[in-house]
Short mmCIF file of C-alpha atoms in Angstrom, two decimals:
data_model
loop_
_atom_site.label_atom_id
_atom_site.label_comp_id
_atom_site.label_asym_id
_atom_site.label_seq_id
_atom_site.Cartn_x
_atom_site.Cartn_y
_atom_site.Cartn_z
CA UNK D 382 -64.62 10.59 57.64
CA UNK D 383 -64.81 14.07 57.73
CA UNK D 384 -64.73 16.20 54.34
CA UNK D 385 -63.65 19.89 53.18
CA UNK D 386 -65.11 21.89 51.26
CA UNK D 387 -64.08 20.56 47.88
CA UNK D 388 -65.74 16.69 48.56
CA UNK D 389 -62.55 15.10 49.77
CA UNK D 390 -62.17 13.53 52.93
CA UNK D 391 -59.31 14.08 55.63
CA UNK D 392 -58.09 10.83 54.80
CA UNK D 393 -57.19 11.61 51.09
CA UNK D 394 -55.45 14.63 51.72
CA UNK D 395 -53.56 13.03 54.56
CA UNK D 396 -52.58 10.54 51.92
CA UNK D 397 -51.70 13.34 49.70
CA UNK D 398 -49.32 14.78 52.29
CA UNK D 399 -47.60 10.95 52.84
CA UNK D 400 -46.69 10.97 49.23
CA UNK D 401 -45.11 14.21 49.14
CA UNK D 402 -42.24 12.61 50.43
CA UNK D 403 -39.67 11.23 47.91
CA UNK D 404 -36.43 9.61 48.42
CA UNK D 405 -34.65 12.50 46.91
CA UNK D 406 -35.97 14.80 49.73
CA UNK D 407 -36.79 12.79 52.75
CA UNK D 408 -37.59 15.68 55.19
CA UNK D 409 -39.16 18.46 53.63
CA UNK D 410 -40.28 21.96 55.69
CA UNK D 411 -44.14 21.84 56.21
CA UNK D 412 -44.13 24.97 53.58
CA UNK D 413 -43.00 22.16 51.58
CA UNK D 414 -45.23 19.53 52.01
CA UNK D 415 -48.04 21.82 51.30
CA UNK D 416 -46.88 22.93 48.04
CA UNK D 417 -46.08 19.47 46.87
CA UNK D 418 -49.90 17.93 47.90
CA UNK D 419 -51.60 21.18 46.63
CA UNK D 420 -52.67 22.15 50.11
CA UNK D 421 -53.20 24.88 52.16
CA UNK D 422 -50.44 25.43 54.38
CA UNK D 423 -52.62 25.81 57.85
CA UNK D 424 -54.13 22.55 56.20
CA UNK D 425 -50.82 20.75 55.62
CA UNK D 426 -49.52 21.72 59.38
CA UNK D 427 -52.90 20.31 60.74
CA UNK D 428 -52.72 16.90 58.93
CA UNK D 429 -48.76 16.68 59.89
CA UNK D 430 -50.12 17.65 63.59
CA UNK D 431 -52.14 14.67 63.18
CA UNK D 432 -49.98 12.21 61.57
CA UNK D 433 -47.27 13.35 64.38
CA UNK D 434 -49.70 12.54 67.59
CA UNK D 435 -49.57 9.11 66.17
CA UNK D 436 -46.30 8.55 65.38
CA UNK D 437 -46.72 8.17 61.82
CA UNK D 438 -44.69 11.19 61.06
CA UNK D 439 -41.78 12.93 63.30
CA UNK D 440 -40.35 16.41 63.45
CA UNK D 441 -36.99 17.07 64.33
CA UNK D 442 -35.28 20.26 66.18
CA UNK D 443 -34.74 21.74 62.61
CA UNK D 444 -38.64 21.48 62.17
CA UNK D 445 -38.52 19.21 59.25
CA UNK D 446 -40.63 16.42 58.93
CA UNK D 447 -39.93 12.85 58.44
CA UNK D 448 -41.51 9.64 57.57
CA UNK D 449 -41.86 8.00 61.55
CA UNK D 450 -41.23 5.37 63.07
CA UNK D 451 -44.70 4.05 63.73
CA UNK D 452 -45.03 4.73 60.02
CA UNK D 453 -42.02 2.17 59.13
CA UNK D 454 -43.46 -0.37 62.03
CA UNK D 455 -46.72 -0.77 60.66
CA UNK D 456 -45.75 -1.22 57.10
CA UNK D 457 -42.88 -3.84 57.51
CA UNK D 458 -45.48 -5.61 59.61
CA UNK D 459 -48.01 -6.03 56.87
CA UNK D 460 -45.84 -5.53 53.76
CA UNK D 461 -46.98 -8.40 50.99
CA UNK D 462 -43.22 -7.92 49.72
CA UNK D 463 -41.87 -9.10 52.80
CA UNK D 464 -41.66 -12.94 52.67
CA UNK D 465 -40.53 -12.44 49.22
CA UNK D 466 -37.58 -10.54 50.40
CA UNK D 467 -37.23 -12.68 53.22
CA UNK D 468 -37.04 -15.69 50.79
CA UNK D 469 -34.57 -13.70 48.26
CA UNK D 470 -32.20 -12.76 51.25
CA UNK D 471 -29.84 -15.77 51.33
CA UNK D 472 -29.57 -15.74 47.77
CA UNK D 473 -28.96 -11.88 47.71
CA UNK D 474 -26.24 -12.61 50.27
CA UNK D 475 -24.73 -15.20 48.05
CA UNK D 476 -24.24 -13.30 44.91
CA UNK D 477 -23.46 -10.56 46.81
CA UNK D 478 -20.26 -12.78 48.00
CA UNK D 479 -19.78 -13.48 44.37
CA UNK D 480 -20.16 -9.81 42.55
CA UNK D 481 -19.11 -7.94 45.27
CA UNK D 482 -20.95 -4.70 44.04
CA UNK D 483 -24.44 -3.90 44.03
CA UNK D 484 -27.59 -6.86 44.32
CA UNK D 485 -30.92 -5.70 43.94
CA UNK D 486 -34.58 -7.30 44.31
CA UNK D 487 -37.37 -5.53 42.88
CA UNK D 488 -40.66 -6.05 41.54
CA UNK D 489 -43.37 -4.24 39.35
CA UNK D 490 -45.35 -0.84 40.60
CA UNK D 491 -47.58 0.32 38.45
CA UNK D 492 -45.49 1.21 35.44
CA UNK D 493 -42.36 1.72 36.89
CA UNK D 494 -39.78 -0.99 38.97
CA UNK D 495 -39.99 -0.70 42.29
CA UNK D 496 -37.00 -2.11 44.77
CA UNK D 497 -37.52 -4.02 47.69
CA UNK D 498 -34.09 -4.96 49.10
CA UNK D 499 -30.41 -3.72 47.80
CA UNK D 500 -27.04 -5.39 49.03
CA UNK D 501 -24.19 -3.13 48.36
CA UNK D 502 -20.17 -2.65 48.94
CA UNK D 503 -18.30 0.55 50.46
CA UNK D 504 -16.21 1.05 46.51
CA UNK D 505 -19.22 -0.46 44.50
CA UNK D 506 -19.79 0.67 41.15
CA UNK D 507 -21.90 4.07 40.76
CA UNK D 508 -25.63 2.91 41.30
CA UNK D 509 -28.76 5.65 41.34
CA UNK D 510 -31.32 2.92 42.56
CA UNK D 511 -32.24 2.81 46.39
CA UNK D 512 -34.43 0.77 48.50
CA UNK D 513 -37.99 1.85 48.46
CA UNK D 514 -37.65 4.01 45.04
CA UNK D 515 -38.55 3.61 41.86
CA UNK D 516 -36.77 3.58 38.36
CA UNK D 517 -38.95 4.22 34.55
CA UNK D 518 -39.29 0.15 33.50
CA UNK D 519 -37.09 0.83 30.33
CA UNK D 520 -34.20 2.52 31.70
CA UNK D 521 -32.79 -0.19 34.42
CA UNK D 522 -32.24 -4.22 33.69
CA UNK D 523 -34.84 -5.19 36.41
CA UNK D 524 -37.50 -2.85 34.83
CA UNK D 525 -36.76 -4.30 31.37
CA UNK D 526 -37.12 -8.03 32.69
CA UNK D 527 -41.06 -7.10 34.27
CA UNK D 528 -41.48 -5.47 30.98
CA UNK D 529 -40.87 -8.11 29.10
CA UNK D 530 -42.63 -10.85 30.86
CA UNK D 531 -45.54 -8.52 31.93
CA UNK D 532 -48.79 -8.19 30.43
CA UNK D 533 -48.91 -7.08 26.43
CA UNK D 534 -51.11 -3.95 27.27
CA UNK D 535 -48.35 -3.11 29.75
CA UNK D 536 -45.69 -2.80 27.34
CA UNK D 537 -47.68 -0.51 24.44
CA UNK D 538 -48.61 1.69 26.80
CA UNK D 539 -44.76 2.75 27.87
CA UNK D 540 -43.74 2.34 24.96
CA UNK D 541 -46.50 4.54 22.74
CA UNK D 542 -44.96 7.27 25.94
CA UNK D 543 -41.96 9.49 25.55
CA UNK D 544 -38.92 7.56 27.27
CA UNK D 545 -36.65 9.32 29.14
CA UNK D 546 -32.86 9.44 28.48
CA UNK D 547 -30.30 9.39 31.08
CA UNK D 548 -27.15 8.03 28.98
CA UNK D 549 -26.38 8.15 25.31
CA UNK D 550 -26.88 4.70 25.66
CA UNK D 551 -30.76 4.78 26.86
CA UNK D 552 -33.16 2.80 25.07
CA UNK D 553 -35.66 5.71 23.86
CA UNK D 554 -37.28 4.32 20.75
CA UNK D 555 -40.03 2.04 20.44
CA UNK D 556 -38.84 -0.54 17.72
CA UNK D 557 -35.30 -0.93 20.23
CA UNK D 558 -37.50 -1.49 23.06
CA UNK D 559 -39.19 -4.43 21.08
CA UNK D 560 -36.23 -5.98 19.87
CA UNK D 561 -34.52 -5.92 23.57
CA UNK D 562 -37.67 -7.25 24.98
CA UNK D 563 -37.82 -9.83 22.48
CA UNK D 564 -33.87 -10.51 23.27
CA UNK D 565 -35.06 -10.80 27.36
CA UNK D 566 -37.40 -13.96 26.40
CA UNK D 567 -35.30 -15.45 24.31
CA UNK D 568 -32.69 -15.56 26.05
CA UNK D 569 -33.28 -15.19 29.92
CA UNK D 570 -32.13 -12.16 30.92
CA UNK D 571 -31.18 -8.42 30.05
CA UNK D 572 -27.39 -6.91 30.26
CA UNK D 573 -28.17 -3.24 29.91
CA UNK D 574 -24.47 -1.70 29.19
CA UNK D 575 -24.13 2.24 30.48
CA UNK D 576 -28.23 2.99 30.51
CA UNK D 577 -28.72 4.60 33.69
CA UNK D 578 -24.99 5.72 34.26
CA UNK D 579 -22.07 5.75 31.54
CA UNK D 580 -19.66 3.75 34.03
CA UNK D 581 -22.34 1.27 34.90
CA UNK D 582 -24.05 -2.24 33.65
CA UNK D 583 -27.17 -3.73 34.69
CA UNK D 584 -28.21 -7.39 34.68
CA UNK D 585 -30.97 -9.04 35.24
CA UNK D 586 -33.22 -12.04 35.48
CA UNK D 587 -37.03 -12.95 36.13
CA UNK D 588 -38.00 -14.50 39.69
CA UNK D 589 -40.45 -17.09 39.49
CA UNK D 590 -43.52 -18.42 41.73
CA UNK D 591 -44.06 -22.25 41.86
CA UNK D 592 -46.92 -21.34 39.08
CA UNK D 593 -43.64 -20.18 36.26
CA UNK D 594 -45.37 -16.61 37.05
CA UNK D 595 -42.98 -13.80 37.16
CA UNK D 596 -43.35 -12.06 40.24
CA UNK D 597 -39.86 -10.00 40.83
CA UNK D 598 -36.73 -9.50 38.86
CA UNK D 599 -32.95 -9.71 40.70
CA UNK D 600 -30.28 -7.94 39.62
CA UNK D 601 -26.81 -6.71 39.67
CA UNK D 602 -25.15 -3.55 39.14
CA UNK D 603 -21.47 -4.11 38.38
CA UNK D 604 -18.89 -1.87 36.44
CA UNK D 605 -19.43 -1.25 32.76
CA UNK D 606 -16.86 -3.54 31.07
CA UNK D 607 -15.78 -6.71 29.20
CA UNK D 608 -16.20 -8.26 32.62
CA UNK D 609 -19.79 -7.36 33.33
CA UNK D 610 -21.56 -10.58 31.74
CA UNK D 611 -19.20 -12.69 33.64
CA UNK D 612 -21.84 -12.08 36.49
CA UNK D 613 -24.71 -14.17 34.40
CA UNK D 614 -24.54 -17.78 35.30
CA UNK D 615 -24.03 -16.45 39.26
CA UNK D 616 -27.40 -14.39 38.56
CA UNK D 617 -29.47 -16.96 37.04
CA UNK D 618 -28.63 -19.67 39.64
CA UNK D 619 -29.32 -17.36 42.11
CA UNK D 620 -32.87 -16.68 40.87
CA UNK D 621 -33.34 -20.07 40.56
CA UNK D 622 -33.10 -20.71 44.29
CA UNK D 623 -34.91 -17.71 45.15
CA UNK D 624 -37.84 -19.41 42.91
CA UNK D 625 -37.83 -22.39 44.18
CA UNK D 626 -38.35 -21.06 47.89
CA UNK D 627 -41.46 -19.34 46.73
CA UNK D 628 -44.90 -21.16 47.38
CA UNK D 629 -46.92 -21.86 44.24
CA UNK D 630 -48.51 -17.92 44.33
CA UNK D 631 -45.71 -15.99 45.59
CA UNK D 632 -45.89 -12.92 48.18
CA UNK D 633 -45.65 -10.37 45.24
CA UNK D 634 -48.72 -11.84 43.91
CA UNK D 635 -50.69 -8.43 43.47
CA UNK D 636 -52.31 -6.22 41.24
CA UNK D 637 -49.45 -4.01 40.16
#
């Protein structure tokens, strides 16, 4: 693979122009791109050239660039998320009967929760989540439930981190964190009352493979009320079945 001047190859700054994209902007201007990846701008219009000829990218009349359809064929094809979802989608479907507002699936990324598949209703409850993004793990209920029941060295290192607040209601210190965490185990799951939005309540639970490894947490988002924990025993069944259509190492099975 050819390399510039600096030492890195085409390849990496390719990749550095793919993850300029971000659900909040979609399709950004090449001038864009380029000042997101830290690259030239003649450099930027080359690799989106080149990324275009194979259909990994498209441009529309307006000149902005967007993720293409190649791009989405290739990685539904070989996605290790996908018989997970595909085993979570009848049980989605089901509590999405029940709820009636927003069902989510996600799993761990890295250090932040990552969602795979989101069911949702036209008057639905506010909800800022969206397939393919990504949340901090202590703001929403999914991203609490992998932080509880992920590794130790996971949790000190968000938590010994700044946390970001988005309600008056955010968990943002470490010694809450704990105590919620420790709350998720006990217990099962984690009701997160007006954390991302004020009008808004997150629940969730932990997916298990056939091992009792946690491997993805579902979730609803319903309105923030006395009603909200009504949606519990729905939740937890639900993730039950899910579980139990797993094999014993489950498709999310990956170094996060």
């Amino acid at each position: 693979m050819p390399r510039a001047a600096t030492g890195e190859s085409s390849l990496a700054r390719a990749v550095r122009v793919l993850e300029a994209f971000t659900p909040e902007e979609p399709e950004p201007t090449v001038s864009e791109l380029a000042r997101r990846s830290g690259l030239h701008v003649a450099t930027a219009s080359r690799i989106v050239g080149q990324l275009t000829a194979h259909g990994l990218l498209g441009r529309g009349e307006d000149r902005r660039v967007r993720i293409g359809v190649r791009m989405w064929e290739l990685a539904s094809r070989a996605s290790p998320t996908r018989s997970l979802r595909d085993a979570a989608m009848p049980y989605l479907e089901d509590l999405h009967a029940v709820v009636g507002h927003h069902v989510q699936l996600a799993v761990l990324q890295g250090e932040e929760v990552l969602f795979l598949e989101r069911l949702s209703a036209r008057d639905a409850v506010v909800n800022y989540s969206r397939v393919a993004g990504r949340l901090p793990l202590h703001i929403s209920s999914s991203g609490v439930v992998l932080l509880a029941y992920g590794p130790p060295e996971l949790g000190d290192r968000v938590l010994a981190r700044p946390m970001e607040r988005r309600t008056p209601a955010t968990i943002t210190t470490p010694e809450r964190m704990r105590a919620v965490l420790e709350q998720v185990r006990r217990q099962g799951y984690a009701l997160l009352a007006g954390h991302v939005h004020e009008n808004a309540t997150g629940i969730a639970v932990p997916v298990r493979n056939g091992l009792g490894d946690v491997v993805a947490a579902l979730s609803v988002i319903v309105p923030n009320d006395e009603r909200a924990a009504a949606a519990v025993p729905a939740l937890l069944a639900a993730a039950r079945g899910v579980s139990r259509s797993l094999p014993p190492r489950g498709p999310a099975d990956q170094p996060a």
